[in-house]
Short mmCIF file of C-alpha atoms in Angstrom, two decimals:
data_model
loop_
_atom_site.label_atom_id
_atom_site.label_comp_id
_atom_site.label_asym_id
_atom_site.label_seq_id
_atom_site.Cartn_x
_atom_site.Cartn_y
_atom_site.Cartn_z
CA MET A 15 -3.85 24.19 -1.40
CA THR A 16 -3.89 20.53 -1.89
CA GLU A 17 -5.21 18.37 1.15
CA ARG A 18 -2.24 16.62 2.18
CA ILE A 19 -3.47 12.93 4.15
CA ASP A 20 -1.26 11.52 7.11
CA LEU A 21 0.66 8.70 6.99
CA GLU A 22 2.38 7.99 9.87
CA PRO A 23 -0.62 6.08 11.08
CA VAL A 24 -0.55 3.14 8.32
CA GLY A 25 2.88 3.41 8.21
CA ASN A 26 3.18 2.02 11.88
CA ALA A 27 0.65 -0.31 11.32
CA LEU A 28 2.57 -1.75 8.52
CA LEU A 29 5.82 -2.00 10.87
CA THR A 30 3.48 -3.71 13.28
CA ILE A 31 2.67 -6.07 11.39
CA VAL A 32 6.17 -6.68 9.93
CA ALA A 33 7.44 -7.12 13.30
CA ALA A 34 5.65 -10.01 13.89
CA VAL A 35 6.24 -12.03 10.44
CA GLU A 36 8.12 -15.17 11.06
CA ASP A 37 10.52 -16.87 8.60
CA THR A 38 7.89 -19.64 8.34
CA HIS A 39 5.37 -17.13 6.85
CA LEU A 40 7.35 -16.15 4.16
CA ASP A 41 5.75 -18.94 1.42
CA LEU A 42 2.01 -18.19 2.73
CA PRO A 43 0.31 -17.14 -0.24
CA THR A 44 -1.67 -13.58 0.30
CA PRO A 45 -5.11 -12.51 -0.41
CA TYR A 46 -3.31 -10.79 -3.40
CA ARG A 47 -3.14 -12.83 -6.81
CA ASP A 48 -2.60 -15.83 -4.14
CA HIS A 49 1.44 -13.32 -4.70
CA THR A 50 3.43 -15.20 -1.51
CA VAL A 51 4.36 -13.17 2.12
CA GLY A 52 7.74 -12.59 0.83
CA GLU A 53 6.97 -11.40 -2.55
CA MET A 54 4.88 -9.08 -0.89
CA LEU A 55 7.34 -8.00 1.10
CA GLN A 56 9.76 -7.73 -1.72
CA HIS A 57 7.38 -5.54 -2.90
CA LEU A 58 7.04 -3.19 -0.46
CA VAL A 59 10.75 -2.42 -0.35
CA THR A 60 11.10 -1.85 -3.59
CA VAL A 61 7.57 0.55 -3.79
CA THR A 62 8.85 2.34 0.23
CA ARG A 63 11.62 3.58 -1.74
CA THR A 64 10.21 4.71 -5.04
CA LEU A 65 6.76 6.28 -3.50
CA ARG A 66 9.42 8.20 -1.47
CA ASP A 67 11.80 9.61 -4.62
CA THR A 68 8.15 10.19 -5.97
CA ALA A 69 7.44 12.42 -3.11
CA GLU A 70 10.57 14.38 -2.98
CA LYS A 71 10.05 14.46 -6.68
CA GLU A 72 13.57 13.10 -7.22
CA ARG A 73 14.04 11.40 -10.57
CA THR A 74 15.75 8.12 -10.31
CA PRO A 75 15.80 5.06 -12.03
CA ARG A 76 13.27 3.58 -9.55
CA THR A 77 10.74 6.51 -10.96
CA GLU A 78 11.08 5.76 -14.24
CA GLU A 79 11.01 2.31 -14.00
CA LYS A 80 7.11 0.06 -13.53
CA VAL A 81 7.14 -1.05 -9.78
CA HIS A 82 6.67 -5.13 -10.74
CA GLY A 83 4.75 -7.14 -13.74
CA GLU A 84 3.29 -9.86 -13.37
CA ASP A 85 6.83 -11.04 -12.28
CA TRP A 86 7.72 -9.85 -8.48
CA PRO A 87 11.10 -10.47 -7.49
CA PRO A 88 11.93 -12.48 -4.32
CA LEU A 89 12.66 -11.64 -1.31
CA GLU A 90 15.91 -9.69 -0.75
CA ALA A 91 18.09 -10.23 2.42
CA GLY A 92 17.88 -7.82 4.54
CA TRP A 93 14.23 -6.82 3.82
CA ARG A 94 12.98 -6.27 7.17
CA ALA A 95 15.99 -4.00 7.94
CA ALA A 96 15.12 -1.81 4.77
CA LEU A 97 10.96 -1.54 5.83
CA GLU A 98 12.21 -0.61 8.74
CA GLU A 99 14.54 2.48 7.85
CA GLN A 100 12.27 3.27 4.60
CA VAL A 101 8.84 3.36 6.22
CA PRO A 102 9.58 6.36 8.56
CA MET A 103 11.17 7.85 5.58
CA LEU A 104 8.59 7.84 2.96
CA VAL A 105 6.25 8.84 5.65
CA ARG A 106 8.42 11.82 6.60
CA ALA A 107 8.63 12.48 2.78
CA TRP A 108 4.50 12.68 2.55
CA SER A 109 4.40 14.60 5.69
CA ASP A 110 5.88 17.56 3.49
CA GLU A 111 3.19 19.83 1.98
CA SER A 112 5.08 20.53 -1.38
CA ALA A 113 5.19 16.48 -1.89
CA TRP A 114 1.00 16.84 -2.65
CA GLU A 115 1.41 19.18 -5.13
CA GLY A 116 1.87 20.30 -8.35
CA THR A 117 3.34 17.16 -10.36
CA THR A 118 5.78 14.19 -10.00
CA ARG A 119 6.90 10.75 -11.52
CA GLY A 120 6.80 7.48 -10.07
CA GLY A 121 6.31 4.06 -11.96
CA ALA A 122 7.14 5.02 -15.22
CA LEU A 123 4.52 7.62 -14.99
CA ASP A 124 3.59 10.88 -14.32
CA LEU A 125 1.49 11.99 -11.69
CA ARG A 126 0.03 14.92 -9.89
CA GLY A 127 1.23 14.71 -6.22
CA GLN A 128 -2.33 14.45 -4.75
CA ASP A 129 -2.59 11.52 -6.52
CA ALA A 130 0.66 10.09 -6.23
CA GLY A 131 -0.27 10.16 -2.19
CA ARG A 132 -3.36 8.33 -3.00
CA ILE A 133 -1.20 5.48 -4.29
CA THR A 134 1.48 5.84 -1.63
CA LEU A 135 -1.81 5.60 1.16
CA ASP A 136 -3.29 2.66 -0.93
CA GLU A 137 0.23 0.71 -1.12
CA LEU A 138 0.17 0.81 2.58
CA VAL A 139 -2.93 -0.13 3.27
CA LEU A 140 -3.97 -2.70 1.20
CA HIS A 141 -0.82 -5.07 0.76
CA SER A 142 -0.48 -3.79 5.04
CA TRP A 143 -3.54 -5.98 5.27
CA ASP A 144 -2.54 -8.38 2.41
CA VAL A 145 0.60 -9.59 4.64
CA ALA A 146 -2.00 -9.44 7.94
CA ARG A 147 -4.07 -11.34 6.59
CA ALA A 148 -1.64 -14.01 5.26
CA THR A 149 0.07 -14.37 8.08
CA GLY A 150 -3.26 -14.58 10.84
CA GLN A 151 -2.50 -11.38 12.04
CA ASP A 152 -5.51 -8.36 12.60
CA TYR A 153 -4.99 -5.20 10.60
CA PRO A 154 -5.27 -2.29 13.20
CA VAL A 155 -8.54 -1.05 11.45
CA HIS A 156 -9.89 0.97 14.72
CA SER A 157 -5.90 2.42 15.32
CA ILE A 158 -6.74 4.96 12.21
CA ASP A 159 -9.16 7.45 11.43
CA GLU A 160 -11.65 5.98 9.50
CA GLN A 161 -11.90 9.26 7.38
CA ILE A 162 -7.99 7.91 5.61
CA TYR A 163 -10.17 4.62 4.19
CA ALA A 164 -13.15 6.96 2.85
CA GLU A 165 -10.01 8.95 0.38
CA SER A 166 -8.94 5.60 -0.09
CA ARG A 167 -12.10 3.93 -1.19
CA GLU A 168 -12.98 7.30 -3.41
CA PHE A 169 -9.67 7.31 -5.02
CA LEU A 170 -9.51 3.56 -5.51
CA ARG A 171 -13.32 3.88 -7.29
CA ALA A 172 -11.83 6.01 -9.86
CA VAL A 173 -8.70 3.88 -10.14
CA GLU A 174 -10.45 0.64 -10.53
CA GLU A 175 -12.63 1.56 -13.12
CA GLU A 176 -9.94 2.54 -15.06
CA GLU A 177 -8.36 -0.86 -15.01
CA ALA A 178 -11.53 -2.74 -14.74
CA ALA A 179 -11.21 -4.56 -11.37
CA ASP A 180 -13.36 -6.82 -10.88
CA PRO A 181 -14.79 -5.89 -7.18
CA VAL A 182 -15.86 -8.16 -4.65
CA GLU A 183 -19.65 -7.70 -3.29
CA VAL A 184 -20.17 -6.54 -0.13
CA ASP A 185 -23.39 -6.24 2.17
CA ASP A 186 -24.78 -3.14 2.07
CA ASN A 187 -23.12 -3.63 6.29
CA ALA A 188 -19.61 -3.96 5.36
CA SER A 189 -17.38 -1.43 7.28
CA ILE A 190 -15.40 1.84 5.10
CA PHE A 191 -12.38 -0.45 5.70
CA ASP A 192 -13.98 -3.51 4.28
CA ARG A 193 -15.18 -1.58 1.58
CA MET A 194 -12.54 -0.11 0.39
CA ILE A 195 -10.59 -3.75 0.63
CA ALA A 196 -13.59 -5.11 -1.50
CA LEU A 197 -12.90 -2.56 -4.39
CA SER A 198 -9.32 -3.07 -4.53
CA GLY A 199 -10.23 -6.69 -5.47
CA ARG A 200 -9.60 -9.09 -2.40
CA ASP A 201 -12.27 -10.78 -0.03
CA PRO A 202 -12.00 -8.34 3.18
CA ASN A 203 -13.18 -12.18 4.70
CA TRP A 204 -9.99 -14.05 3.24
CA THR A 205 -8.26 -16.28 5.19
CA ARG A 206 -5.56 -18.84 4.42
CA SER A 207 -6.71 -22.72 3.20
#
């Protein structure tokens, strides 16, 4: 049996962060390749839809396309309502044991269910952190089981080795969360200029 990760805490963290985003934040850069907050929010709208289809093992136009290349689309009207609706649906879809088993499709790739679930975890955690940092919010690190971050970090290590990302150096005393952020190529100490 495949081990399922409870995505509800990270989904709730995302919704809390999104609730505090103001229109004046939308053009601010994020720690992720200087994409703006608006672009990051649109990415989250897109991936929450796509990864729900992936969990439900539905082949849809969304699962057959790469999510984004270098050019990310601008923020669509109704983004906040879309995330408020989509995130709980995504969490529910991944709460089903069958989502984590077998194979599925997402981002134009065939994936093992457990790998797609970990990708979902990473998308929620990392991009929530991106938005939180860019908008001057704290990511609620301590409200989520540290083991989730350890799972994410180990999965990121495998993915980043394949994609040759440049992890950011952190000291030996860095938290598991900061190590996960650094492994994704982000500086855990990033702040807006």
